[in-house]
Amino acid sequence: MNSASSASLVPLDFWVLMREFWSFQDANVLWVVVGSMLLGIAASVVGSFAFLRKRSLMGDVLAHAALPGVMTAFLLAQTNTPWVMFVGALSSSFLGLLLMDWIPKNSKIKPDAAMAITLSFFFALGLMELSYIQGLEIEGKSGLDKMLFGQAAAMLPKDIAWLSGVAVLILVTIGLFFHKFRLIAFNRVYAQTLGLNLAFYELILALLIVSAVVIGLQVVGVVLMAAVLLTPIAAARFWSQRLSHLLWIAAIIGGLSGLISANISYMAPAMPTGPWMVVVLSLFFLVSFLFAPERGLVANARALKRLRQQVQEENVLRTFYVLNERHPSHHADQALHLDKRFHQEDILANRAMSVSVLKRTLHRLVNKGWVEQTPFSITLTPAGAQEASQLTRRHRLWENYLIEQASIDSSQVHLQAEHIEHLLTDVETREIEQTLSGASHDPHGKTIPSAVGVTLEKPHA
């Protein structure tokens, strides 16, 4: 076959395999898809509670702790049937759970160190047993080494039936105890005051996590199972704050990762489903981290840029106010009129800002109608004067508040007010004013502008 025909054959095979996969006519494909999706959904939902309780490493410990249980069950029963493997893994993971909780309560070892000790001990024990089994002349041992990284393609209908049953049981149990788990996850003390049996519900949750870990061993393996438990909820946190929404988003991400990884594994048989499932989950997390509309990196960068520009604009407006106040034509016993014209050099002399930043800031202020600029001078418009007046009002009220309520020295309040004046709302400003009971001057003797602002021009005679 020449090179030209080979080049045309590759895309043809690609689309043929793609159609074969999505037709779901191959029963083995259907089993792998169903198993991977159910595992992704169940593990992501139950793993969400471990994540929210700040016990993310628990899933990793339980997955590694399952390995010696699987090997011991195989040695004792001489078979690798699903229920034997499940009972062995469940027992071993549960022992791991008890050990990592027992060590911190009975020693000075921190919980994270106890988790690391438990994980290492059980995983090493499991590897030793696996090596021992590989040296035996015994039937059924060939698939045991796949427990490390998973092999979804090797699943049989009986494996899928077992996995599906446990996954549905996990989801139903979470649905039944959802409100209890939510209360314990977010406010453990309040749940205790309500009389909830915390030990009972935490035991149920731990058993659900152990069950999810055990059914995932054949698909993802011991090493990667923690990613299936935790990555979906970590990605979901970028999209919502409500727990019900978080669980739905995590379940969708977990289910899609199972479907996509099964598709990739079918198209490229040399690539197992489990590692691809983790790679797909990581891509979901990366997209969420970068592009989530409110909490993504890009959205945060845009929000930070808008805040920086707002601070620059408000600093320039405040500088105009101070320059008008310091103008030789203004007397302290007269009403302030924000009608003076200044140059860029006047602003730069009173505000630490580069020339280029000042020019861009003035351009935005002109577009907003807050500043009027000519080739020779700059002045505030009526709207800009009102804004500058209110900013100065917030600044000086906050200075008084810091002195009266926080007993901070007057020499230190200006810098703090420079930051907080950009964040105070009108409601907060009114509350501060009521607390100060009619203060008319700031700590430095400057008049605090009224709530209705100041006049722009002097009255005509």
CSV table of C-alpha atoms in Angstrom, one decimal:
chain,number,residue,atom,x,y,z
A,1,MET,CA,0.0,0.0,0.0
A,2,ASN,CA,1.5,3.4,-1.1
A,3,SER,CA,1.7,6.4,1.2
A,4,ALA,CA,-1.2,8.2,-0.6
A,5,SER,CA,-3.6,5.4,0.0
A,6,SER,CA,-2.5,5.1,3.6
A,7,ALA,CA,-3.2,8.8,4.2
A,8,SER,CA,-6.7,8.5,2.8
A,9,LEU,CA,-7.4,5.3,4.8
A,10,VAL,CA,-6.8,6.8,8.3
A,11,PRO,CA,-9.7,9.3,8.3
A,12,LEU,CA,-11.9,6.6,6.7
A,13,ASP,CA,-11.2,4.2,9.6
A,14,PHE,CA,-11.7,7.0,12.0
A,15,TRP,CA,-15.3,7.8,10.9
A,16,VAL,CA,-16.1,4.1,10.5
A,17,LEU,CA,-15.1,3.5,14.1
A,18,MET,CA,-16.9,6.6,15.3
A,19,ARG,CA,-20.2,5.4,13.7
A,20,GLU,CA,-19.7,1.9,15.1
A,21,PHE,CA,-19.3,3.3,18.6
A,22,TRP,CA,-22.3,5.6,18.6
A,23,SER,CA,-24.5,3.0,17.1
A,24,PHE,CA,-24.0,1.0,20.3
A,25,GLN,CA,-24.6,-2.3,18.4
A,26,ASP,CA,-21.5,-3.9,20.0
A,27,ALA,CA,-22.7,-5.2,23.4
A,28,ASN,CA,-19.2,-4.8,24.9
A,29,VAL,CA,-19.2,-1.1,23.9
A,30,LEU,CA,-22.6,-0.6,25.6
A,31,TRP,CA,-21.4,-2.3,28.8
A,32,VAL,CA,-18.2,-0.2,29.0
A,33,VAL,CA,-20.2,3.0,28.3
A,34,VAL,CA,-22.9,2.2,30.9
A,35,GLY,CA,-20.3,1.2,33.5
A,36,SER,CA,-18.1,4.2,33.0
A,37,MET,CA,-21.0,6.7,33.1
A,38,LEU,CA,-22.6,5.2,36.2
A,39,LEU,CA,-19.2,5.1,37.9
A,40,GLY,CA,-18.6,8.8,36.9
A,41,ILE,CA,-22.0,9.9,38.2
A,42,ALA,CA,-22.0,8.0,41.5
A,43,ALA,CA,-18.4,8.7,42.4
A,44,SER,CA,-18.7,12.4,41.6
A,45,VAL,CA,-21.8,12.9,43.7
A,46,VAL,CA,-20.6,11.0,46.8
A,47,GLY,CA,-17.1,12.5,46.4
A,48,SER,CA,-18.6,16.0,46.5
A,49,PHE,CA,-19.4,15.6,50.2
A,50,ALA,CA,-15.8,14.5,51.0
A,51,PHE,CA,-14.6,17.5,49.1
A,52,LEU,CA,-17.0,19.9,50.9
A,53,ARG,CA,-16.0,18.5,54.3
A,54,LYS,CA,-12.3,19.2,53.4
A,55,ARG,CA,-11.5,15.5,53.4
A,56,SER,CA,-10.4,15.2,49.8
A,57,LEU,CA,-7.6,12.8,50.5
A,58,MET,CA,-10.0,10.3,52.1
A,59,GLY,CA,-11.0,8.9,48.7
A,60,ASP,CA,-7.4,8.4,47.7
A,61,VAL,CA,-6.6,6.6,51.0
A,62,LEU,CA,-9.7,4.3,50.7
A,63,ALA,CA,-8.8,3.5,47.0
A,64,HIS,CA,-5.3,2.4,48.0
A,65,ALA,CA,-6.5,0.6,51.1
A,66,ALA,CA,-8.8,-1.5,48.9
A,67,LEU,CA,-5.9,-3.3,47.1
A,68,PRO,CA,-4.9,-5.7,49.9
A,69,GLY,CA,-8.5,-6.6,50.5
A,70,VAL,CA,-8.9,-7.6,46.8
A,71,MET,CA,-5.8,-9.7,46.9
A,72,THR,CA,-6.7,-11.4,50.2
A,73,ALA,CA,-10.2,-12.2,49.0
A,74,PHE,CA,-8.7,-13.8,45.9
A,75,LEU,CA,-6.3,-15.9,47.9
A,76,LEU,CA,-9.0,-17.1,50.3
A,77,ALA,CA,-11.7,-17.7,47.7
A,78,GLN,CA,-9.5,-18.7,44.7
A,79,THR,CA,-11.9,-16.7,42.4
A,80,ASN,CA,-12.3,-13.2,41.0
A,81,THR,CA,-16.1,-13.0,40.9
A,82,PRO,CA,-17.4,-9.5,41.5
A,83,TRP,CA,-19.0,-10.0,44.8
A,84,VAL,CA,-15.9,-11.7,46.3
A,85,MET,CA,-13.7,-8.8,45.1
A,86,PHE,CA,-16.3,-6.3,46.4
A,87,VAL,CA,-16.5,-7.8,49.9
A,88,GLY,CA,-12.7,-8.0,50.1
A,89,ALA,CA,-12.2,-4.4,48.9
A,90,LEU,CA,-15.0,-3.1,51.1
A,91,SER,CA,-13.5,-4.8,54.2
A,92,SER,CA,-10.0,-3.5,53.5
A,93,SER,CA,-11.1,0.0,52.7
A,94,PHE,CA,-13.2,0.1,55.9
A,95,LEU,CA,-10.2,-1.0,58.0
A,96,GLY,CA,-8.3,1.8,56.3
A,97,LEU,CA,-11.0,4.3,57.2
A,98,LEU,CA,-11.0,3.2,60.9
A,99,LEU,CA,-7.2,3.4,61.0
A,100,MET,CA,-6.8,6.9,59.6
A,101,ASP,CA,-9.4,8.2,62.1
A,102,TRP,CA,-8.0,6.2,65.0
A,103,ILE,CA,-4.4,7.4,64.7
A,104,PRO,CA,-5.0,11.2,65.2
A,105,LYS,CA,-7.4,10.6,68.1
A,106,ASN,CA,-4.9,8.4,70.0
A,107,SER,CA,-1.6,10.2,69.2
A,108,LYS,CA,-0.1,13.6,68.3
A,109,ILE,CA,0.0,12.7,64.6
A,110,LYS,CA,-2.0,15.1,62.4
A,111,PRO,CA,-4.9,13.8,60.2
A,112,ASP,CA,-3.0,14.4,57.0
A,113,ALA,CA,0.0,12.5,58.2
A,114,ALA,CA,-2.3,9.7,59.4
A,115,MET,CA,-3.9,9.5,55.9
A,116,ALA,CA,-0.4,9.3,54.3
A,117,ILE,CA,0.7,6.5,56.7
A,118,THR,CA,-2.5,4.5,56.1
A,119,LEU,CA,-2.3,4.9,52.3
A,120,SER,CA,1.3,3.9,52.1
A,121,PHE,CA,0.9,0.9,54.5
A,122,PHE,CA,-2.2,-0.6,52.7
A,123,PHE,CA,-0.8,0.1,49.2
A,124,ALA,CA,2.5,-1.6,50.0
A,125,LEU,CA,0.7,-4.5,51.6
A,126,GLY,CA,-1.5,-4.9,48.5
A,127,LEU,CA,1.5,-4.8,46.1
A,128,MET,CA,3.3,-7.5,48.1
A,129,GLU,CA,0.2,-9.7,47.9
A,130,LEU,CA,-0.1,-9.0,44.2
A,131,SER,CA,3.5,-10.0,43.6
A,132,TYR,CA,3.0,-13.2,45.7
A,133,ILE,CA,-0.1,-14.1,43.7
A,134,GLN,CA,1.7,-13.6,40.3
A,135,GLY,CA,4.2,-16.2,41.4
A,136,LEU,CA,1.5,-18.8,42.1
A,137,GLU,CA,0.1,-21.3,39.6
A,138,ILE,CA,-3.5,-20.4,40.1
A,139,GLU,CA,-6.4,-19.7,37.7
A,140,GLY,CA,-8.0,-16.2,37.5
A,141,LYS,CA,-4.9,-14.2,38.5
A,142,SER,CA,-4.3,-12.6,35.1
A,143,GLY,CA,-6.7,-9.6,35.7
A,144,LEU,CA,-5.6,-8.7,39.2
A,145,ASP,CA,-2.7,-6.5,38.1
A,146,LYS,CA,-5.3,-4.4,36.2
A,147,MET,CA,-6.6,-3.2,39.5
A,148,LEU,CA,-3.8,-0.7,39.6
A,149,PHE,CA,-4.8,1.4,36.6
A,150,GLY,CA,-8.2,-0.3,35.6
A,151,GLN,CA,-9.3,-2.0,32.5
A,152,ALA,CA,-12.9,-1.2,31.6
A,153,ALA,CA,-12.8,-3.2,28.4
A,154,ALA,CA,-12.4,-6.4,30.4
A,155,MET,CA,-15.7,-5.9,32.2
A,156,LEU,CA,-18.3,-8.6,31.7
A,157,PRO,CA,-22.1,-8.3,32.0
A,158,LYS,CA,-22.0,-9.6,35.5
A,159,ASP,CA,-19.4,-6.9,36.4
A,160,ILE,CA,-21.6,-4.2,34.9
A,161,ALA,CA,-24.7,-5.5,36.7
A,162,TRP,CA,-22.8,-5.4,40.0
A,163,LEU,CA,-21.4,-1.9,39.3
A,164,SER,CA,-24.8,-0.6,38.2
A,165,GLY,CA,-26.5,-2.0,41.3
A,166,VAL,CA,-24.0,-0.4,43.7
A,167,ALA,CA,-24.0,2.9,41.8
A,168,VAL,CA,-27.8,3.2,41.9
A,169,LEU,CA,-27.8,2.3,45.6
A,170,ILE,CA,-25.3,5.1,46.3
A,171,LEU,CA,-27.4,7.7,44.4
A,172,VAL,CA,-30.6,6.5,46.1
A,173,THR,CA,-29.1,6.7,49.5
A,174,ILE,CA,-27.7,10.2,48.9
A,175,GLY,CA,-31.2,11.2,47.7
A,176,LEU,CA,-32.7,9.9,51.0
A,177,PHE,CA,-30.2,11.5,53.3
A,178,PHE,CA,-29.4,14.6,51.2
A,179,HIS,CA,-30.6,17.2,53.8
A,180,LYS,CA,-28.7,15.4,56.6
A,181,PHE,CA,-25.5,15.2,54.6
A,182,ARG,CA,-25.8,18.8,53.5
A,183,LEU,CA,-26.2,20.0,57.1
A,184,ILE,CA,-23.3,18.0,58.3
A,185,ALA,CA,-21.1,19.2,55.4
A,186,PHE,CA,-21.7,22.9,55.9
A,187,ASN,CA,-22.6,23.3,59.6
A,188,ARG,CA,-21.5,20.3,61.8
A,189,VAL,CA,-22.1,22.2,65.1
A,190,TYR,CA,-25.6,23.2,64.1
A,191,ALA,CA,-26.4,19.7,63.1
A,192,GLN,CA,-25.2,18.5,66.5
A,193,THR,CA,-27.4,21.0,68.3
A,194,LEU,CA,-30.4,19.7,66.3
A,195,GLY,CA,-29.8,16.2,67.8
A,196,LEU,CA,-28.6,14.5,64.6
A,197,ASN,CA,-26.7,11.3,65.1
A,198,LEU,CA,-23.5,12.5,63.4
A,199,ALA,CA,-21.6,9.3,63.9
A,200,PHE,CA,-24.4,7.3,62.1
A,201,TYR,CA,-24.6,9.6,59.1
A,202,GLU,CA,-20.9,10.0,58.8
A,203,LEU,CA,-20.6,6.2,58.8
A,204,ILE,CA,-23.2,5.9,56.0
A,205,LEU,CA,-21.3,8.5,54.0
A,206,ALA,CA,-18.0,6.7,54.6
A,207,LEU,CA,-19.6,3.4,53.4
A,208,LEU,CA,-20.9,5.1,50.3
A,209,ILE,CA,-17.5,6.5,49.5
A,210,VAL,CA,-15.9,3.1,50.1
A,211,SER,CA,-18.5,1.5,47.8
A,212,ALA,CA,-17.8,4.0,45.0
A,213,VAL,CA,-14.1,3.4,45.3
A,214,VAL,CA,-14.5,-0.4,45.2
A,215,ILE,CA,-16.8,-0.4,42.1
A,216,GLY,CA,-14.3,2.0,40.4
A,217,LEU,CA,-11.3,-0.3,40.8
A,218,GLN,CA,-11.9,-2.3,37.6
A,219,VAL,CA,-12.7,0.8,35.5
A,220,VAL,CA,-10.1,3.4,36.8
A,221,GLY,CA,-7.9,1.5,39.2
A,222,VAL,CA,-6.5,2.1,42.6
A,223,VAL,CA,-4.1,4.8,41.6
A,224,LEU,CA,-6.5,7.1,39.7
A,225,MET,CA,-9.8,6.6,41.6
A,226,ALA,CA,-9.3,9.7,43.7
A,227,ALA,CA,-9.5,11.9,40.6
A,228,VAL,CA,-12.9,10.5,39.7
A,229,LEU,CA,-14.2,11.3,43.2
A,230,LEU,CA,-12.8,14.8,43.5
A,231,THR,CA,-12.2,16.4,40.1
A,232,PRO,CA,-15.9,16.8,39.0
A,233,ILE,CA,-16.8,18.7,42.2
A,234,ALA,CA,-13.6,20.8,42.0
A,235,ALA,CA,-14.7,21.8,38.4
A,236,ALA,CA,-18.3,22.3,39.5
A,237,ARG,CA,-17.3,24.9,42.2
A,238,PHE,CA,-16.3,27.3,39.4
A,239,TRP,CA,-19.9,27.3,38.0
A,240,SER,CA,-22.2,27.5,41.1
A,241,GLN,CA,-22.4,27.8,44.9
A,242,ARG,CA,-25.7,26.0,45.5
A,243,LEU,CA,-25.1,22.4,46.6
A,244,SER,CA,-28.0,21.0,44.5
A,245,HIS,CA,-26.5,22.7,41.4
A,246,LEU,CA,-23.0,21.6,42.3
A,247,LEU,CA,-24.1,17.9,42.6
A,248,TRP,CA,-25.9,18.1,39.2
A,249,ILE,CA,-22.9,19.7,37.5
A,250,ALA,CA,-20.5,17.2,39.1
A,251,ALA,CA,-22.7,14.3,38.0
A,252,ILE,CA,-22.9,15.6,34.4
A,253,ILE,CA,-19.1,16.1,34.3
A,254,GLY,CA,-18.6,12.6,35.7
A,255,GLY,CA,-21.0,11.0,33.3
A,256,LEU,CA,-19.6,12.8,30.3
A,257,SER,CA,-16.1,11.9,31.2
A,258,GLY,CA,-17.1,8.2,31.3
A,259,LEU,CA,-18.8,8.5,27.9
A,260,ILE,CA,-16.0,10.4,26.2
A,261,SER,CA,-13.2,8.2,27.6
A,262,ALA,CA,-15.1,5.1,26.4
A,263,ASN,CA,-15.3,6.6,23.0
A,264,ILE,CA,-11.6,7.4,22.9
A,265,SER,CA,-10.7,4.0,24.2
A,266,TYR,CA,-12.8,2.3,21.5
A,267,MET,CA,-11.1,4.4,18.8
A,268,ALA,CA,-7.7,3.7,20.1
A,269,PRO,CA,-7.8,0.3,21.8
A,270,ALA,CA,-4.2,0.6,23.1
A,271,MET,CA,-5.4,3.4,25.4
A,272,PRO,CA,-7.4,2.2,28.4
A,273,THR,CA,-10.6,3.9,29.5
A,274,GLY,CA,-9.5,4.7,33.1
A,275,PRO,CA,-6.6,7.0,32.4
A,276,TRP,CA,-8.5,8.6,29.6
A,277,MET,CA,-11.4,9.2,32.0
A,278,VAL,CA,-9.0,11.1,34.4
A,279,VAL,CA,-7.5,13.1,31.4
A,280,VAL,CA,-11.0,14.1,30.3
A,281,LEU,CA,-12.0,15.1,33.8
A,282,SER,CA,-8.8,17.2,34.0
A,283,LEU,CA,-9.8,18.9,30.8
A,284,PHE,CA,-13.2,19.7,32.2
A,285,PHE,CA,-11.5,21.2,35.3
A,286,LEU,CA,-9.1,23.2,33.1
A,287,VAL,CA,-11.9,24.7,31.0
A,288,SER,CA,-13.9,25.5,34.2
A,289,PHE,CA,-10.8,27.0,35.8
A,290,LEU,CA,-10.2,29.3,32.8
A,291,PHE,CA,-13.6,30.1,31.4
A,292,ALA,CA,-16.3,29.8,34.1
A,293,PRO,CA,-18.3,33.0,33.8
A,294,GLU,CA,-18.0,34.3,37.3
A,295,ARG,CA,-15.1,32.4,39.0
A,296,GLY,CA,-12.9,31.5,36.1
A,297,LEU,CA,-9.4,32.9,35.6
A,298,VAL,CA,-10.4,35.0,32.6
A,299,ALA,CA,-13.5,36.4,34.4
A,300,ASN,CA,-11.4,37.2,37.4
A,301,ALA,CA,-8.8,38.9,35.3
A,302,ARG,CA,-11.5,41.0,33.6
A,303,ALA,CA,-13.1,41.9,37.0
A,304,LEU,CA,-9.6,42.8,38.4
A,305,LYS,CA,-9.0,45.0,35.3
A,306,ARG,CA,-12.4,46.8,35.8
A,307,LEU,CA,-11.7,47.3,39.5
A,308,ARG,CA,-8.2,48.7,38.7
A,309,GLN,CA,-9.7,51.1,36.2
A,310,GLN,CA,-12.4,52.2,38.6
A,311,VAL,CA,-9.8,52.9,41.3
A,312,GLN,CA,-7.8,55.0,38.8
A,313,GLU,CA,-10.8,57.0,37.7
A,314,GLU,CA,-12.0,57.6,41.2
A,315,ASN,CA,-8.5,58.7,42.3
A,316,VAL,CA,-8.4,61.2,39.5
A,317,LEU,CA,-11.8,62.6,40.5
A,318,ARG,CA,-10.8,62.9,44.1
A,319,THR,CA,-7.7,64.7,43.1
A,320,PHE,CA,-9.8,67.2,41.2
A,321,TYR,CA,-11.8,67.8,44.4
A,322,VAL,CA,-8.7,68.4,46.5
A,323,LEU,CA,-7.2,70.7,43.8
A,324,ASN,CA,-10.4,72.8,43.8
A,325,GLU,CA,-10.3,72.8,47.6
A,326,ARG,CA,-6.7,74.0,47.7
A,327,HIS,CA,-7.1,76.6,45.0
A,328,PRO,CA,-6.1,80.1,46.1
A,329,SER,CA,-9.5,81.6,45.2
A,330,HIS,CA,-11.3,79.3,47.6
A,331,HIS,CA,-11.8,80.3,51.2
A,332,ALA,CA,-12.6,77.8,54.0
A,333,ASP,CA,-15.7,79.8,55.1
A,334,GLN,CA,-17.2,79.8,51.5
A,335,ALA,CA,-19.1,77.1,49.6
A,336,LEU,CA,-16.8,75.0,47.4
A,337,HIS,CA,-17.3,75.3,43.7
A,338,LEU,CA,-15.7,72.6,41.6
A,339,ASP,CA,-15.3,74.7,38.5
A,340,LYS,CA,-11.5,75.3,38.4
A,341,ARG,CA,-9.4,74.2,35.4
A,342,PHE,CA,-6.2,72.3,35.8
A,343,HIS,CA,-3.4,70.6,33.8
A,344,GLN,CA,-2.2,67.1,33.7
A,345,GLU,CA,0.9,68.2,35.6
A,346,ASP,CA,-1.3,69.4,38.5
A,347,ILE,CA,-2.9,65.9,38.8
A,348,LEU,CA,0.5,64.1,38.5
A,349,ALA,CA,1.9,66.3,41.3
A,350,ASN,CA,-0.8,65.1,43.7
A,351,ARG,CA,-1.3,61.5,42.6
A,352,ALA,CA,1.2,58.7,42.1
A,353,MET,CA,0.4,57.8,38.5
A,354,SER,CA,2.3,57.5,35.2
A,355,VAL,CA,1.5,59.9,32.4
A,356,SER,CA,0.2,57.1,30.1
A,357,VAL,CA,-2.1,55.8,32.8
A,358,LEU,CA,-3.4,59.3,33.5
A,359,LYS,CA,-4.1,59.9,29.8
A,360,ARG,CA,-6.0,56.6,29.5
A,361,THR,CA,-7.9,57.4,32.7
A,362,LEU,CA,-8.9,60.9,31.5
A,363,HIS,CA,-10.0,59.4,28.1
A,364,ARG,CA,-12.4,57.1,30.0
A,365,LEU,CA,-13.6,59.9,32.2
A,366,VAL,CA,-14.3,62.1,29.2
A,367,ASN,CA,-16.3,59.2,27.6
A,368,LYS,CA,-18.3,58.8,30.8
A,369,GLY,CA,-19.1,62.6,30.8
A,370,TRP,CA,-17.4,63.2,34.1
A,371,VAL,CA,-14.5,65.3,32.8
A,372,GLU,CA,-14.2,68.0,30.1
A,373,GLN,CA,-10.8,68.2,28.4
A,374,THR,CA,-9.4,70.8,26.0
A,375,PRO,CA,-5.8,70.9,24.6
A,376,PHE,CA,-4.9,73.3,27.4
A,377,SER,CA,-6.9,72.3,30.5
A,378,ILE,CA,-9.2,69.8,32.3
A,379,THR,CA,-12.2,70.4,34.5
A,380,LEU,CA,-15.0,68.5,36.0
A,381,THR,CA,-18.5,68.3,34.4
A,382,PRO,CA,-21.6,68.5,36.7
A,383,ALA,CA,-21.8,64.7,36.8
A,384,GLY,CA,-18.1,64.4,37.6
A,385,ALA,CA,-18.3,67.1,40.3
A,386,GLN,CA,-21.1,65.1,42.0
A,387,GLU,CA,-19.1,61.9,41.8
A,388,ALA,CA,-15.9,63.6,43.2
A,389,SER,CA,-18.0,65.1,46.0
A,390,GLN,CA,-19.5,61.7,47.0
A,391,LEU,CA,-16.1,60.0,46.9
A,392,THR,CA,-14.6,62.6,49.1
A,393,ARG,CA,-17.6,62.3,51.5
A,394,ARG,CA,-17.0,58.5,51.8
A,395,HIS,CA,-13.3,59.1,52.4
A,396,ARG,CA,-13.7,61.6,55.2
A,397,LEU,CA,-16.6,59.9,56.9
A,398,TRP,CA,-14.5,56.7,57.0
A,399,GLU,CA,-11.5,58.6,58.5
A,400,ASN,CA,-13.8,59.8,61.3
A,401,TYR,CA,-15.2,56.3,61.8
A,402,LEU,CA,-11.8,54.8,62.2
A,403,ILE,CA,-10.8,57.3,64.9
A,404,GLU,CA,-14.1,57.2,66.8
A,405,GLN,CA,-15.0,53.5,66.6
A,406,ALA,CA,-11.5,51.8,66.1
A,407,SER,CA,-9.4,54.3,68.0
A,408,ILE,CA,-6.9,54.5,65.2
A,409,ASP,CA,-4.5,57.5,65.2
A,410,SER,CA,-5.4,60.3,62.9
A,411,SER,CA,-2.0,60.0,61.1
A,412,GLN,CA,-2.9,56.5,59.9
A,413,VAL,CA,-6.5,56.8,58.8
A,414,HIS,CA,-5.9,58.5,55.4
A,415,LEU,CA,-4.2,55.6,53.7
A,416,GLN,CA,-6.9,53.1,54.9
A,417,ALA,CA,-9.6,55.5,53.7
A,418,GLU,CA,-7.9,55.7,50.3
A,419,HIS,CA,-8.7,52.0,49.9
A,420,ILE,CA,-12.1,51.7,51.4
A,421,GLU,CA,-13.6,54.7,49.6
A,422,HIS,CA,-13.8,52.6,46.4
A,423,LEU,CA,-15.7,49.8,48.1
A,424,LEU,CA,-18.3,51.6,50.3
A,425,THR,CA,-21.9,51.6,49.1
A,426,ASP,CA,-24.4,54.4,49.6
A,427,VAL,CA,-26.2,52.4,52.2
A,428,GLU,CA,-23.0,51.7,54.1
A,429,THR,CA,-22.1,55.4,53.9
A,430,ARG,CA,-25.4,56.4,55.4
A,431,GLU,CA,-25.0,53.9,58.2
A,432,ILE,CA,-21.5,55.3,59.0
A,433,GLU,CA,-22.9,58.9,59.0
A,434,GLN,CA,-25.7,57.9,61.4
A,435,THR,CA,-23.1,56.2,63.7
A,436,LEU,CA,-21.0,59.4,63.7
A,437,SER,CA,-24.1,61.6,64.6
A,438,GLY,CA,-23.7,64.6,62.4
A,439,ALA,CA,-19.9,65.0,61.9
A,440,SER,CA,-19.2,67.9,59.6
A,441,HIS,CA,-15.3,67.9,59.4
A,442,ASP,CA,-12.7,65.1,59.0
A,443,PRO,CA,-9.9,64.5,61.4
A,444,HIS,CA,-7.7,67.0,59.5
A,445,GLY,CA,-10.2,69.9,59.7
A,446,LYS,CA,-11.5,69.5,56.1
A,447,THR,CA,-15.3,69.9,55.4
A,448,ILE,CA,-17.2,66.7,54.7
A,449,PRO,CA,-19.3,67.3,51.5
A,450,SER,CA,-23.0,67.0,52.0
A,451,ALA,CA,-25.0,64.0,50.7
A,452,VAL,CA,-26.5,66.1,47.9
A,453,GLY,CA,-23.1,67.2,46.6
A,454,VAL,CA,-21.8,70.6,45.8
A,455,THR,CA,-22.5,73.3,43.2
A,456,LEU,CA,-20.3,73.4,40.1
A,457,GLU,CA,-20.2,77.1,39.5
A,458,LYS,CA,-20.3,80.2,41.6
A,459,PRO,CA,-23.7,81.9,41.7
A,460,HIS,CA,-24.0,84.9,39.5
A,461,ALA,CA,-24.1,88.3,41.2
